[in-house]
Short mmCIF file of C-alpha atoms (C1' of nucleotides) in Angstrom, two decimals:
data_model
loop_
_atom_site.label_atom_id
_atom_site.label_comp_id
_atom_site.label_asym_id
_atom_site.label_seq_id
_atom_site.Cartn_x
_atom_site.Cartn_y
_atom_site.Cartn_z
CA MET A 1 90.18 104.22 45.64
CA GLY A 2 93.40 104.92 43.90
CA ASP A 3 93.73 101.63 42.18
CA THR A 4 90.82 100.23 40.23
CA LEU A 5 90.45 96.54 39.64
CA GLU A 6 88.97 95.48 36.34
CA VAL A 7 89.15 91.85 37.21
CA GLU A 8 85.67 90.53 37.53
CA THR A 9 83.76 91.81 34.55
CA ALA A 10 86.00 90.76 31.65
CA PRO A 11 85.77 87.48 29.79
CA GLN A 12 89.50 87.32 30.45
CA CYS A 13 88.63 86.12 33.92
CA GLN A 14 89.43 82.67 32.67
CA ALA A 15 92.90 83.71 31.58
CA VAL A 16 93.57 85.61 34.77
CA ASN A 17 92.45 82.68 36.85
CA ASP A 18 94.77 80.53 34.79
CA ILE A 19 97.72 82.71 35.79
CA LEU A 20 96.61 82.73 39.41
CA ALA A 21 96.44 78.96 39.37
CA ARG A 22 99.96 78.71 37.99
CA VAL A 23 101.22 81.04 40.70
CA GLY A 24 99.23 79.08 43.25
CA ASP A 25 100.65 75.71 42.38
CA LYS A 26 102.96 74.07 44.82
CA TRP A 27 106.39 75.06 43.50
CA THR A 28 106.20 77.91 41.00
CA VAL A 29 106.65 80.71 43.52
CA ARG A 30 109.61 79.03 45.18
CA VAL A 31 111.34 78.52 41.85
CA VAL A 32 110.65 82.05 40.62
CA MET A 33 111.90 83.54 43.87
CA SER A 34 115.06 81.48 43.69
CA LEU A 35 115.71 82.54 40.11
CA ALA A 36 115.00 86.15 41.06
CA GLU A 37 118.35 86.11 42.86
CA GLY A 38 120.21 84.90 39.82
CA SER A 39 120.20 82.14 37.24
CA SER A 40 120.70 78.58 38.39
CA ARG A 41 121.45 75.16 37.08
CA PHE A 42 119.04 72.29 37.55
CA ASN A 43 120.67 70.69 40.55
CA GLU A 44 121.45 74.05 42.07
CA LEU A 45 117.72 74.61 42.28
CA ARG A 46 117.29 71.18 43.82
CA GLY A 47 119.76 72.24 46.49
CA ILE A 48 117.94 75.50 47.13
CA ILE A 49 114.56 73.74 47.27
CA PRO A 50 115.38 70.34 48.74
CA ALA A 51 111.78 69.24 49.15
CA ILE A 52 111.01 69.29 45.43
CA SER A 53 111.24 66.09 43.44
CA GLN A 54 113.15 65.89 40.20
CA ARG A 55 109.97 65.32 38.31
CA MET A 56 108.17 68.34 39.74
CA LEU A 57 111.14 70.63 39.23
CA THR A 58 111.26 69.63 35.59
CA ARG A 59 107.52 70.14 35.18
CA THR A 60 107.54 73.49 36.96
CA LEU A 61 110.44 74.79 34.87
CA ARG A 62 108.83 73.56 31.65
CA ASN A 63 105.62 75.37 32.47
CA LEU A 64 107.50 78.55 33.28
CA GLU A 65 109.45 78.25 30.06
CA ARG A 66 106.27 77.66 28.09
CA ASP A 67 104.72 80.77 29.60
CA GLY A 68 107.78 82.82 28.63
CA LEU A 69 108.77 83.52 32.23
CA VAL A 70 111.99 81.52 32.23
CA THR A 71 114.70 80.78 29.67
CA ARG A 72 116.35 77.40 29.41
CA THR A 73 119.92 77.48 28.12
CA VAL A 74 121.54 74.17 27.23
CA THR A 75 125.32 73.93 26.98
CA PRO A 76 125.94 70.68 25.11
CA THR A 77 129.03 69.56 27.01
CA VAL A 78 129.65 66.27 28.77
CA PRO A 79 128.12 66.17 31.25
CA PRO A 80 125.44 68.53 29.97
CA ARG A 81 124.86 71.88 31.62
CA VAL A 82 121.49 73.65 31.68
CA ASP A 83 120.99 77.11 33.06
CA TYR A 84 117.63 78.62 33.95
CA ALA A 85 117.00 82.35 34.27
CA LEU A 86 114.05 84.68 34.50
CA THR A 87 113.03 86.57 31.39
CA PRO A 88 112.09 90.26 31.73
CA LEU A 89 108.48 89.08 31.83
CA GLY A 90 109.35 86.69 34.61
CA GLN A 91 111.12 89.44 36.53
CA SER A 92 108.07 91.66 36.22
CA LEU A 93 106.10 88.96 38.02
CA VAL A 94 108.41 88.96 41.03
CA GLY A 95 107.08 92.23 42.45
CA PRO A 96 103.38 91.32 42.53
CA VAL A 97 104.14 87.84 43.83
CA ALA A 98 106.34 89.25 46.56
CA GLN A 99 103.50 91.57 47.56
CA LEU A 100 101.20 88.64 48.04
CA GLY A 101 103.94 86.68 49.76
CA ASN A 102 104.53 89.49 52.20
CA TRP A 103 100.81 89.71 52.90
CA ALA A 104 100.84 86.00 53.65
CA LEU A 105 103.84 86.33 55.95
CA ALA A 106 102.28 89.27 57.75
CA ASN A 107 98.92 87.60 58.28
CA ILE A 108 99.59 83.90 58.51
CA ALA A 109 99.48 84.05 62.29
CA GLU A 110 96.00 85.55 62.34
CA VAL A 111 94.80 83.16 59.67
CA GLU A 112 95.99 80.16 61.63
CA ARG A 113 94.43 81.48 64.81
CA SER A 114 91.15 81.81 62.94
CA ARG A 115 91.47 78.30 61.60
CA ARG A 116 92.01 76.79 65.03
CA ARG A 117 89.04 78.68 66.40
CA PHE A 118 86.85 77.53 63.52
CA ASP A 119 87.93 73.91 63.82
CA ALA A 120 87.38 73.95 67.57
CA GLU A 121 83.89 75.39 67.62
CA GLY A 122 82.63 73.51 64.62
CA PRO A 123 81.57 70.19 66.21
CA GLY A 124 80.47 71.86 69.45
CA VAL A 125 77.76 74.07 68.00
CA MET B 1 117.25 96.30 46.53
CA GLY B 2 114.41 98.63 47.32
CA ASP B 3 111.98 96.03 48.45
CA THR B 4 113.26 92.98 50.19
CA LEU B 5 111.45 89.70 50.01
CA GLU B 6 111.89 87.44 52.98
CA VAL B 7 109.95 84.66 51.34
CA GLU B 8 112.33 81.89 50.59
CA THR B 9 114.48 81.44 53.66
CA ALA B 10 111.86 81.10 56.39
CA PRO B 11 110.35 77.83 57.56
CA GLN B 12 107.08 79.69 57.06
CA CYS B 13 107.42 78.94 53.36
CA GLN B 14 104.95 76.15 53.96
CA ALA B 15 102.40 78.56 55.41
CA VAL B 16 102.93 81.14 52.70
CA ASN B 17 102.55 78.53 50.01
CA ASP B 18 99.38 77.44 51.70
CA ILE B 19 97.96 80.95 51.33
CA LEU B 20 99.10 81.16 47.73
CA ALA B 21 97.38 77.86 47.01
CA ARG B 22 94.14 79.12 48.50
CA VAL B 23 94.34 82.27 46.40
CA GLY B 24 95.22 80.16 43.40
CA ASP B 25 92.26 77.84 43.66
CA LYS B 26 89.56 78.10 41.09
CA TRP B 27 87.03 80.38 42.76
CA THR B 28 88.50 82.19 45.77
CA VAL B 29 89.64 85.28 43.88
CA ARG B 30 86.33 85.67 42.08
CA VAL B 31 84.42 85.42 45.34
CA VAL B 32 86.70 87.80 47.22
CA MET B 33 86.52 90.34 44.41
CA SER B 34 82.75 90.12 44.35
CA LEU B 35 82.52 90.60 48.10
CA ALA B 36 84.97 93.50 47.86
CA GLU B 37 82.15 95.47 46.27
CA GLY B 38 79.77 94.76 49.11
CA SER B 39 78.28 91.90 51.09
CA SER B 40 76.13 89.40 49.29
CA ARG B 41 73.71 86.61 49.94
CA PHE B 42 74.40 83.11 48.74
CA ASN B 43 72.31 83.17 45.59
CA GLU B 44 73.41 86.69 44.81
CA LEU B 45 76.92 85.36 44.50
CA ARG B 46 75.67 82.56 42.29
CA GLY B 47 74.18 85.23 40.05
CA ILE B 48 77.41 87.19 39.93
CA ILE B 49 79.48 84.07 39.25
CA PRO B 50 77.15 81.91 37.17
CA ALA B 51 79.74 79.27 36.36
CA ILE B 52 80.26 78.19 39.96
CA SER B 53 78.39 75.18 41.27
CA GLN B 54 76.47 75.30 44.52
CA ARG B 55 78.86 72.86 46.06
CA MET B 56 81.98 74.82 45.17
CA LEU B 57 80.53 78.13 46.30
CA THR B 58 79.76 76.60 49.68
CA ARG B 59 83.23 75.09 49.93
CA THR B 60 84.95 78.30 48.89
CA LEU B 61 82.98 80.39 51.35
CA ARG B 62 83.60 77.89 54.16
CA ASN B 63 87.32 78.00 53.54
CA LEU B 64 87.31 81.78 53.51
CA GLU B 65 85.30 81.82 56.71
CA ARG B 66 87.66 79.35 58.33
CA ASP B 67 90.63 81.53 57.41
CA GLY B 68 88.93 84.58 58.94
CA LEU B 69 88.62 86.40 55.62
CA VAL B 70 84.83 86.30 55.40
CA THR B 71 81.98 86.48 57.89
CA ARG B 72 78.85 84.38 57.57
CA THR B 73 75.73 85.93 59.05
CA VAL B 74 72.65 83.75 59.33
CA THR B 75 69.22 85.33 59.76
CA PRO B 76 67.01 82.50 61.00
CA THR B 77 63.89 83.42 59.10
CA VAL B 78 61.80 81.27 56.79
CA PRO B 79 63.21 80.95 54.26
CA PRO B 80 66.63 81.42 55.82
CA ARG B 81 68.85 84.31 54.82
CA VAL B 82 72.64 84.19 54.87
CA ASP B 83 74.89 87.16 54.22
CA TYR B 84 78.57 87.00 53.46
CA ALA B 85 81.01 89.88 53.87
CA LEU B 86 84.73 90.45 53.93
CA THR B 87 86.39 90.90 57.30
CA PRO B 88 89.04 93.62 57.66
CA LEU B 89 91.60 90.86 57.13
CA GLY B 90 89.80 89.85 53.97
CA GLN B 91 89.73 93.42 52.76
CA SER B 92 93.46 93.73 53.33
CA LEU B 93 93.92 90.85 50.91
CA VAL B 94 92.08 92.60 48.11
CA GLY B 95 94.92 94.99 47.29
CA PRO B 96 97.68 92.39 46.82
CA VAL B 97 95.37 90.09 44.90
CA ALA B 98 94.31 92.92 42.62
CA GLN B 99 97.98 93.65 41.96
CA LEU B 100 98.54 90.14 40.77
CA GLY B 101 95.28 90.20 38.84
CA ASN B 102 96.31 93.34 37.07
CA TRP B 103 99.68 91.83 36.21
CA ALA B 104 97.86 88.85 34.73
CA LEU B 105 95.55 91.10 32.71
CA ALA B 106 98.47 93.17 31.46
CA ASN B 107 100.58 90.19 30.43
CA ILE B 108 98.17 87.44 29.48
CA ALA B 109 98.55 88.26 25.80
CA GLU B 110 102.32 87.84 25.88
CA VAL B 111 102.04 84.67 27.94
CA GLU B 112 99.63 83.13 25.47
CA ARG B 113 101.81 84.10 22.55
CA SER B 114 104.71 82.38 24.27
CA ARG B 115 102.62 79.31 24.87
CA ARG B 116 101.62 78.99 21.25
CA ARG B 117 105.22 79.39 20.14
CA PHE B 118 106.38 76.76 22.61
CA ASP B 119 103.68 74.29 21.62
CA ALA B 120 104.41 74.81 17.94
CA GLU B 121 108.16 74.32 18.02
CA GLY B 122 108.17 71.51 20.53
CA PRO B 123 107.55 68.50 18.26
CA GLY B 124 109.52 69.98 15.36
CA VAL B 125 112.89 70.21 17.11
"C1'" DC C 1 66.80 79.62 50.36
"C1'" DC C 2 70.75 77.44 51.74
"C1'" DG C 3 72.94 74.05 52.07
"C1'" DT C 4 74.78 68.51 52.49
"C1'" DA C 5 75.58 63.73 50.49
"C1'" DT C 6 77.08 60.93 46.96
"C1'" DC C 7 79.44 59.63 42.93
"C1'" DC C 8 82.77 60.27 39.44
"C1'" DA C 9 86.53 62.33 36.29
"C1'" DC C 10 90.75 64.40 36.16
"C1'" DG C 11 95.11 66.38 37.08
"C1'" DA C 12 98.74 67.40 40.64
"C1'" DC C 13 102.07 65.41 43.13
"C1'" DG C 14 105.49 61.88 44.97
"C1'" DA C 15 108.59 57.66 44.64
"C1'" DT C 16 111.17 54.91 42.01
"C1'" DA C 17 113.68 53.27 38.16
"C1'" DC C 18 115.92 54.05 33.89
"C1'" DT C 19 118.63 56.94 29.92
"C1'" DG C 20 121.75 60.12 26.92
"C1'" DC D 1 124.06 66.17 35.11
"C1'" DA D 2 119.65 66.53 33.57
"C1'" DG D 3 116.21 64.61 32.45
"C1'" DT D 4 112.01 60.77 30.96
"C1'" DA D 5 108.84 56.74 32.08
"C1'" DT D 6 105.79 54.53 34.98
"C1'" DC D 7 102.86 53.84 38.74
"C1'" DG D 8 100.05 54.99 42.59
"C1'" DT D 9 97.75 58.25 45.79
"C1'" DC D 10 95.20 62.19 46.87
"C1'" DG D 11 92.49 66.45 46.54
"C1'" DT D 12 89.86 69.44 43.54
"C1'" DG D 13 85.98 70.22 41.11
"C1'" DG D 14 81.52 69.02 38.50
"C1'" DA D 15 76.68 66.74 38.36
"C1'" DT D 16 72.94 65.25 40.62
"C1'" DA D 17 69.80 64.33 44.23
"C1'" DC D 18 68.10 65.10 48.76
"C1'" DG D 19 67.21 67.72 53.52
"C1'" DG D 20 66.07 71.57 57.05
#
DNA sequence: CCGTATCCACGACGATACTG
DNA sequence: CAGTATCGTCGTGGATACGG
């Protein structure tokens, strides 16, 4: 009982859920984790996360910038150079997200076993 | 380098992201948090989370059951009675989720300030 | 009481093509 | 290099009505 959780009674539930949804979207965690190891340029990130489309990388980074989790630094050369980096706020998110990520890694096997069991017995019963 | 995060190199990224997406959906966290305080019947949960529709509560609970995070106990009386409770696996998820929830609570103000700033300066520049 | 079925709106996401 | 524009698909989520 060490840690209390004041999550469910506040009207801020909406706001919290909003954050959770951002973290839960398809690419945010990947991008944040990549930037946690150092700032990167746009196409560097595309190399690190090959599956992401240009469009979604742009959108994800814009959202993170809007939320104050990432800085976008434009160097107006030719060709242009843009560097992305985590803000202190963004860095403070890495720990909690990693916790959840580690939980997922540790338990994904059991979850998938459960899913197969559920899907198998469903029609039968 | 205290805590390592083996999140981004594994092929399990897909699976992890899958878990994150489930946690990030609109109702899962609310339901899990409610059940963390004790098992509940269907309409009890509707009372605790008034904004959720019948359909979405059913879907959310089914997903949680499929993932092995929640048990569904049917008492075949008339009218029927159904109790939902967290499994040990589900309970083990409460801690990490609460961590992230607390981060969100602690930082939502700064995030929203950042959002307003971003939205204000966007068109101007 | 506890669902399922149906319909619909909306936003996330992907592919492709184009620009400064 | 680092985007924006456009189009299309898909899944989520809400409202409503019906069934066991």
